[in-house]
Amino acid sequence: MVAAFSNLGIMTAEPRWLSDDEQSFWRLLIATRTTLMRVVEDSLLASSGLSSPEYAALVVLSEAEGQQLRLRDLCSALGWDRSRTSHQVTRMERRDLVTKEKSPGDGRGVLVRLTENGMQRLERAVPDHVETVRRAVFDHLDPEDMPAIRRFFEGILSAEEIAAKTPDE
């Protein structure tokens, strides 16, 4: 017997196969994500020399109080695991985009701080990044469609939380 997850994360006996229209939509979603990520990545690298992960981390740090966060809070804000975040921060520290130090008052924690160079690089990247996002996404979007699309994406995000739970939860 083949088991599959239902939309509530509960195991079912048979998979709920996609219709041709659903399969086409699913592939369109994947292609769109791939293209969008590539366009944004290429634009960031060309305009500022920053990768998408670097840009994401710099944005989060720039918005944090004192432009610093504990590593675990940066992980949470980015939705990354500790290993990925730690490796990314180490690479960024080598490029003088951030510093990391032991958290004051708690030698176990790591504090990640945006450097002046990191802030300058972010400020240079933002205008082109915003224009890229506008051209790649919003220039193709009717504002009246945004509420429905927002509900669609929020549904996917909540389904991720449901699927992460075990059947006993």
PDB file of C-alpha atoms in Angstrom:
ATOM      1  CA  MET A   1       0.000   0.000   0.000  1.00  0.00           C
ATOM      2  CA  VAL A   2       1.275   3.465  -0.894  1.00  0.00           C
ATOM      3  CA  ALA A   3       0.689   6.126   1.727  1.00  0.00           C
ATOM      4  CA  ALA A   4       0.325   9.841   1.059  1.00  0.00           C
ATOM      5  CA  PHE A   5      -0.306  12.970   3.088  1.00  0.00           C
ATOM      6  CA  SER A   6      -3.666  14.659   2.791  1.00  0.00           C
ATOM      7  CA  ASN A   7      -3.983  18.430   2.856  1.00  0.00           C
ATOM      8  CA  LEU A   8      -4.115  18.235   6.667  1.00  0.00           C
ATOM      9  CA  GLY A   9      -0.872  16.272   6.974  1.00  0.00           C
ATOM     10  CA  ILE A  10      -2.691  13.043   7.838  1.00  0.00           C
ATOM     11  CA  MET A  11      -1.642   9.863   6.065  1.00  0.00           C
ATOM     12  CA  THR A  12      -4.126   8.512   3.506  1.00  0.00           C
ATOM     13  CA  ALA A  13      -4.073   5.188   1.678  1.00  0.00           C
ATOM     14  CA  GLU A  14      -3.935   6.557  -1.862  1.00  0.00           C
ATOM     15  CA  PRO A  15      -2.395   9.710  -3.323  1.00  0.00           C
ATOM     16  CA  ARG A  16      -4.744  12.370  -4.604  1.00  0.00           C
ATOM     17  CA  TRP A  17      -3.364  12.600  -8.144  1.00  0.00           C
ATOM     18  CA  LEU A  18      -3.179  15.963  -9.849  1.00  0.00           C
ATOM     19  CA  SER A  19      -5.492  16.672 -12.755  1.00  0.00           C
ATOM     20  CA  ASP A  20      -3.886  17.792 -16.019  1.00  0.00           C
ATOM     21  CA  ASP A  21      -4.799  21.388 -15.197  1.00  0.00           C
ATOM     22  CA  GLU A  22      -3.356  21.095 -11.673  1.00  0.00           C
ATOM     23  CA  GLN A  23      -0.172  19.479 -13.028  1.00  0.00           C
ATOM     24  CA  SER A  24       0.213  22.304 -15.541  1.00  0.00           C
ATOM     25  CA  PHE A  25      -0.331  24.915 -12.811  1.00  0.00           C
ATOM     26  CA  TRP A  26       2.161  23.166 -10.497  1.00  0.00           C
ATOM     27  CA  ARG A  27       4.842  23.175 -13.194  1.00  0.00           C
ATOM     28  CA  LEU A  28       4.100  26.832 -13.937  1.00  0.00           C
ATOM     29  CA  LEU A  29       4.554  27.624 -10.238  1.00  0.00           C
ATOM     30  CA  ILE A  30       7.936  25.851 -10.181  1.00  0.00           C
ATOM     31  CA  ALA A  31       9.116  27.536 -13.394  1.00  0.00           C
ATOM     32  CA  THR A  32       7.996  30.932 -12.110  1.00  0.00           C
ATOM     33  CA  ARG A  33       9.833  30.498  -8.820  1.00  0.00           C
ATOM     34  CA  THR A  34      12.995  29.357 -10.598  1.00  0.00           C
ATOM     35  CA  THR A  35      12.896  32.236 -13.077  1.00  0.00           C
ATOM     36  CA  LEU A  36      12.090  34.829 -10.425  1.00  0.00           C
ATOM     37  CA  MET A  37      14.922  33.676  -8.148  1.00  0.00           C
ATOM     38  CA  ARG A  38      17.390  33.657 -11.070  1.00  0.00           C
ATOM     39  CA  VAL A  39      16.361  37.164 -12.229  1.00  0.00           C
ATOM     40  CA  VAL A  40      16.676  38.581  -8.711  1.00  0.00           C
ATOM     41  CA  GLU A  41      19.996  36.807  -8.070  1.00  0.00           C
ATOM     42  CA  ASP A  42      21.498  37.962 -11.384  1.00  0.00           C
ATOM     43  CA  SER A  43      20.349  41.534 -10.789  1.00  0.00           C
ATOM     44  CA  LEU A  44      21.723  41.670  -7.245  1.00  0.00           C
ATOM     45  CA  LEU A  45      25.086  40.265  -8.298  1.00  0.00           C
ATOM     46  CA  ALA A  46      25.354  42.657 -11.239  1.00  0.00           C
ATOM     47  CA  SER A  47      24.333  45.790  -9.337  1.00  0.00           C
ATOM     48  CA  SER A  48      25.969  45.219  -5.975  1.00  0.00           C
ATOM     49  CA  GLY A  49      28.014  42.023  -5.938  1.00  0.00           C
ATOM     50  CA  LEU A  50      25.660  40.642  -3.271  1.00  0.00           C
ATOM     51  CA  SER A  51      24.036  37.214  -3.458  1.00  0.00           C
ATOM     52  CA  SER A  52      20.357  36.782  -2.600  1.00  0.00           C
ATOM     53  CA  PRO A  53      21.181  35.133   0.750  1.00  0.00           C
ATOM     54  CA  GLU A  54      23.555  37.978   1.614  1.00  0.00           C
ATOM     55  CA  TYR A  55      20.932  40.549   0.659  1.00  0.00           C
ATOM     56  CA  ALA A  56      18.273  38.790   2.743  1.00  0.00           C
ATOM     57  CA  ALA A  57      20.509  38.665   5.812  1.00  0.00           C
ATOM     58  CA  LEU A  58      21.571  42.306   5.403  1.00  0.00           C
ATOM     59  CA  VAL A  59      17.935  43.432   5.132  1.00  0.00           C
ATOM     60  CA  VAL A  60      16.975  41.579   8.311  1.00  0.00           C
ATOM     61  CA  LEU A  61      19.961  42.996  10.204  1.00  0.00           C
ATOM     62  CA  SER A  62      19.350  46.517   8.900  1.00  0.00           C
ATOM     63  CA  GLU A  63      15.805  46.404  10.283  1.00  0.00           C
ATOM     64  CA  ALA A  64      16.827  45.000  13.685  1.00  0.00           C
ATOM     65  CA  GLU A  65      17.335  47.176  16.740  1.00  0.00           C
ATOM     66  CA  GLY A  66      20.961  48.301  16.757  1.00  0.00           C
ATOM     67  CA  GLN A  67      21.411  46.515  13.393  1.00  0.00           C
ATOM     68  CA  GLN A  68      22.265  43.327  15.235  1.00  0.00           C
ATOM     69  CA  LEU A  69      20.651  40.017  16.146  1.00  0.00           C
ATOM     70  CA  ARG A  70      21.526  36.846  17.942  1.00  0.00           C
ATOM     71  CA  LEU A  71      22.329  34.110  15.444  1.00  0.00           C
ATOM     72  CA  ARG A  72      19.275  32.079  16.496  1.00  0.00           C
ATOM     73  CA  ASP A  73      17.019  35.096  15.869  1.00  0.00           C
ATOM     74  CA  LEU A  74      18.604  35.654  12.460  1.00  0.00           C
ATOM     75  CA  CYS A  75      17.953  31.965  11.680  1.00  0.00           C
ATOM     76  CA  SER A  76      14.326  32.391  12.625  1.00  0.00           C
ATOM     77  CA  ALA A  77      13.861  35.621  10.665  1.00  0.00           C
ATOM     78  CA  LEU A  78      15.372  34.080   7.528  1.00  0.00           C
ATOM     79  CA  GLY A  79      13.681  30.674   7.910  1.00  0.00           C
ATOM     80  CA  TRP A  80      17.067  28.949   7.683  1.00  0.00           C
ATOM     81  CA  ASP A  81      18.585  26.258   9.887  1.00  0.00           C
ATOM     82  CA  ARG A  82      21.475  27.101  12.204  1.00  0.00           C
ATOM     83  CA  SER A  83      24.126  25.445  10.041  1.00  0.00           C
ATOM     84  CA  ARG A  84      23.151  27.325   6.886  1.00  0.00           C
ATOM     85  CA  THR A  85      22.933  30.635   8.734  1.00  0.00           C
ATOM     86  CA  SER A  86      26.251  30.105  10.505  1.00  0.00           C
ATOM     87  CA  HIS A  87      28.057  29.293   7.239  1.00  0.00           C
ATOM     88  CA  GLN A  88      26.450  32.270   5.490  1.00  0.00           C
ATOM     89  CA  VAL A  89      27.420  34.630   8.322  1.00  0.00           C
ATOM     90  CA  THR A  90      31.004  33.319   8.247  1.00  0.00           C
ATOM     91  CA  ARG A  91      31.247  34.020   4.497  1.00  0.00           C
ATOM     92  CA  MET A  92      29.726  37.474   5.018  1.00  0.00           C
ATOM     93  CA  GLU A  93      32.147  38.208   7.861  1.00  0.00           C
ATOM     94  CA  ARG A  94      35.072  37.451   5.514  1.00  0.00           C
ATOM     95  CA  ARG A  95      33.627  40.054   3.113  1.00  0.00           C
ATOM     96  CA  ASP A  96      33.281  42.618   5.944  1.00  0.00           C
ATOM     97  CA  LEU A  97      29.483  42.716   5.575  1.00  0.00           C
ATOM     98  CA  VAL A  98      28.860  41.601   9.182  1.00  0.00           C
ATOM     99  CA  THR A  99      30.747  40.874  12.363  1.00  0.00           C
ATOM    100  CA  LYS A 100      30.038  38.132  14.829  1.00  0.00           C
ATOM    101  CA  GLU A 101      30.943  38.006  18.465  1.00  0.00           C
ATOM    102  CA  LYS A 102      29.963  36.237  21.629  1.00  0.00           C
ATOM    103  CA  SER A 103      26.725  37.596  22.982  1.00  0.00           C
ATOM    104  CA  PRO A 104      27.361  39.889  25.975  1.00  0.00           C
ATOM    105  CA  GLY A 105      26.142  38.367  29.200  1.00  0.00           C
ATOM    106  CA  ASP A 106      25.741  34.955  27.547  1.00  0.00           C
ATOM    107  CA  GLY A 107      28.949  33.401  26.259  1.00  0.00           C
ATOM    108  CA  ARG A 108      27.001  30.670  24.476  1.00  0.00           C
ATOM    109  CA  GLY A 109      25.148  32.954  22.078  1.00  0.00           C
ATOM    110  CA  VAL A 110      26.528  34.603  18.949  1.00  0.00           C
ATOM    111  CA  LEU A 111      25.670  38.188  18.086  1.00  0.00           C
ATOM    112  CA  VAL A 112      25.685  39.121  14.384  1.00  0.00           C
ATOM    113  CA  ARG A 113      26.100  42.825  13.620  1.00  0.00           C
ATOM    114  CA  LEU A 114      25.812  44.717  10.334  1.00  0.00           C
ATOM    115  CA  THR A 115      29.045  46.553   9.453  1.00  0.00           C
ATOM    116  CA  GLU A 116      29.247  50.005   7.888  1.00  0.00           C
ATOM    117  CA  ASN A 117      30.442  48.332   4.686  1.00  0.00           C
ATOM    118  CA  GLY A 118      27.485  45.925   4.827  1.00  0.00           C
ATOM    119  CA  MET A 119      25.055  48.818   5.222  1.00  0.00           C
ATOM    120  CA  GLN A 120      26.650  50.739   2.348  1.00  0.00           C
ATOM    121  CA  ARG A 121      26.470  47.688   0.079  1.00  0.00           C
ATOM    122  CA  LEU A 122      22.832  47.160   1.034  1.00  0.00           C
ATOM    123  CA  GLU A 123      21.965  50.801   0.363  1.00  0.00           C
ATOM    124  CA  ARG A 124      23.574  50.523  -3.087  1.00  0.00           C
ATOM    125  CA  ALA A 125      21.672  47.308  -3.851  1.00  0.00           C
ATOM    126  CA  VAL A 126      18.187  48.409  -2.763  1.00  0.00           C
ATOM    127  CA  PRO A 127      17.173  50.726  -5.649  1.00  0.00           C
ATOM    128  CA  ASP A 128      18.049  48.206  -8.370  1.00  0.00           C
ATOM    129  CA  HIS A 129      16.542  45.354  -6.361  1.00  0.00           C
ATOM    130  CA  VAL A 130      13.250  47.215  -5.950  1.00  0.00           C
ATOM    131  CA  GLU A 131      13.158  48.007  -9.681  1.00  0.00           C
ATOM    132  CA  THR A 132      13.883  44.357 -10.518  1.00  0.00           C
ATOM    133  CA  VAL A 133      11.047  43.183  -8.262  1.00  0.00           C
ATOM    134  CA  ARG A 134       8.707  45.739  -9.783  1.00  0.00           C
ATOM    135  CA  ARG A 135       9.564  44.669 -13.364  1.00  0.00           C
ATOM    136  CA  ALA A 136       9.533  40.935 -12.606  1.00  0.00           C
ATOM    137  CA  VAL A 137       6.393  40.817 -10.462  1.00  0.00           C
ATOM    138  CA  PHE A 138       4.277  43.914 -10.060  1.00  0.00           C
ATOM    139  CA  ASP A 139       4.357  45.109 -13.665  1.00  0.00           C
ATOM    140  CA  HIS A 140       2.557  41.840 -14.537  1.00  0.00           C
ATOM    141  CA  LEU A 141       0.029  41.993 -11.718  1.00  0.00           C
ATOM    142  CA  ASP A 142      -3.375  43.602 -11.673  1.00  0.00           C
ATOM    143  CA  PRO A 143      -3.730  45.159  -8.186  1.00  0.00           C
ATOM    144  CA  GLU A 144      -7.260  43.728  -7.985  1.00  0.00           C
ATOM    145  CA  ASP A 145      -5.751  40.217  -8.154  1.00  0.00           C
ATOM    146  CA  MET A 146      -3.449  40.760  -5.175  1.00  0.00           C
ATOM    147  CA  PRO A 147      -5.940  39.794  -2.432  1.00  0.00           C
ATOM    148  CA  ALA A 148      -6.681  36.419  -4.074  1.00  0.00           C
ATOM    149  CA  ILE A 149      -3.025  35.706  -4.745  1.00  0.00           C
ATOM    150  CA  ARG A 150      -2.138  36.738  -1.183  1.00  0.00           C
ATOM    151  CA  ARG A 151      -4.761  34.286   0.181  1.00  0.00           C
ATOM    152  CA  PHE A 152      -3.331  31.560  -2.083  1.00  0.00           C
ATOM    153  CA  PHE A 153       0.237  32.056  -0.804  1.00  0.00           C
ATOM    154  CA  GLU A 154      -0.880  32.391   2.819  1.00  0.00           C
ATOM    155  CA  GLY A 155      -2.744  29.102   2.402  1.00  0.00           C
ATOM    156  CA  ILE A 156       0.434  27.432   1.190  1.00  0.00           C
ATOM    157  CA  LEU A 157       2.389  28.831   4.125  1.00  0.00           C
ATOM    158  CA  SER A 158      -0.197  27.597   6.629  1.00  0.00           C
ATOM    159  CA  ALA A 159      -0.274  24.184   4.925  1.00  0.00           C
ATOM    160  CA  GLU A 160       3.484  23.937   5.516  1.00  0.00           C
ATOM    161  CA  GLU A 161       2.866  24.363   9.240  1.00  0.00           C
ATOM    162  CA  ILE A 162       0.139  21.711   9.176  1.00  0.00           C
ATOM    163  CA  ALA A 163       2.267  19.229   7.186  1.00  0.00           C
ATOM    164  CA  ALA A 164       5.166  19.671   9.623  1.00  0.00           C
ATOM    165  CA  LYS A 165       3.038  18.293  12.456  1.00  0.00           C
ATOM    166  CA  THR A 166       2.996  14.568  13.138  1.00  0.00           C
ATOM    167  CA  PRO A 167      -0.375  12.762  13.030  1.00  0.00           C
ATOM    168  CA  ASP A 168      -0.309  12.526  16.868  1.00  0.00           C
ATOM    169  CA  GLU A 169      -0.178  16.326  17.356  1.00  0.00           C
TER     170      GLU A 169
END
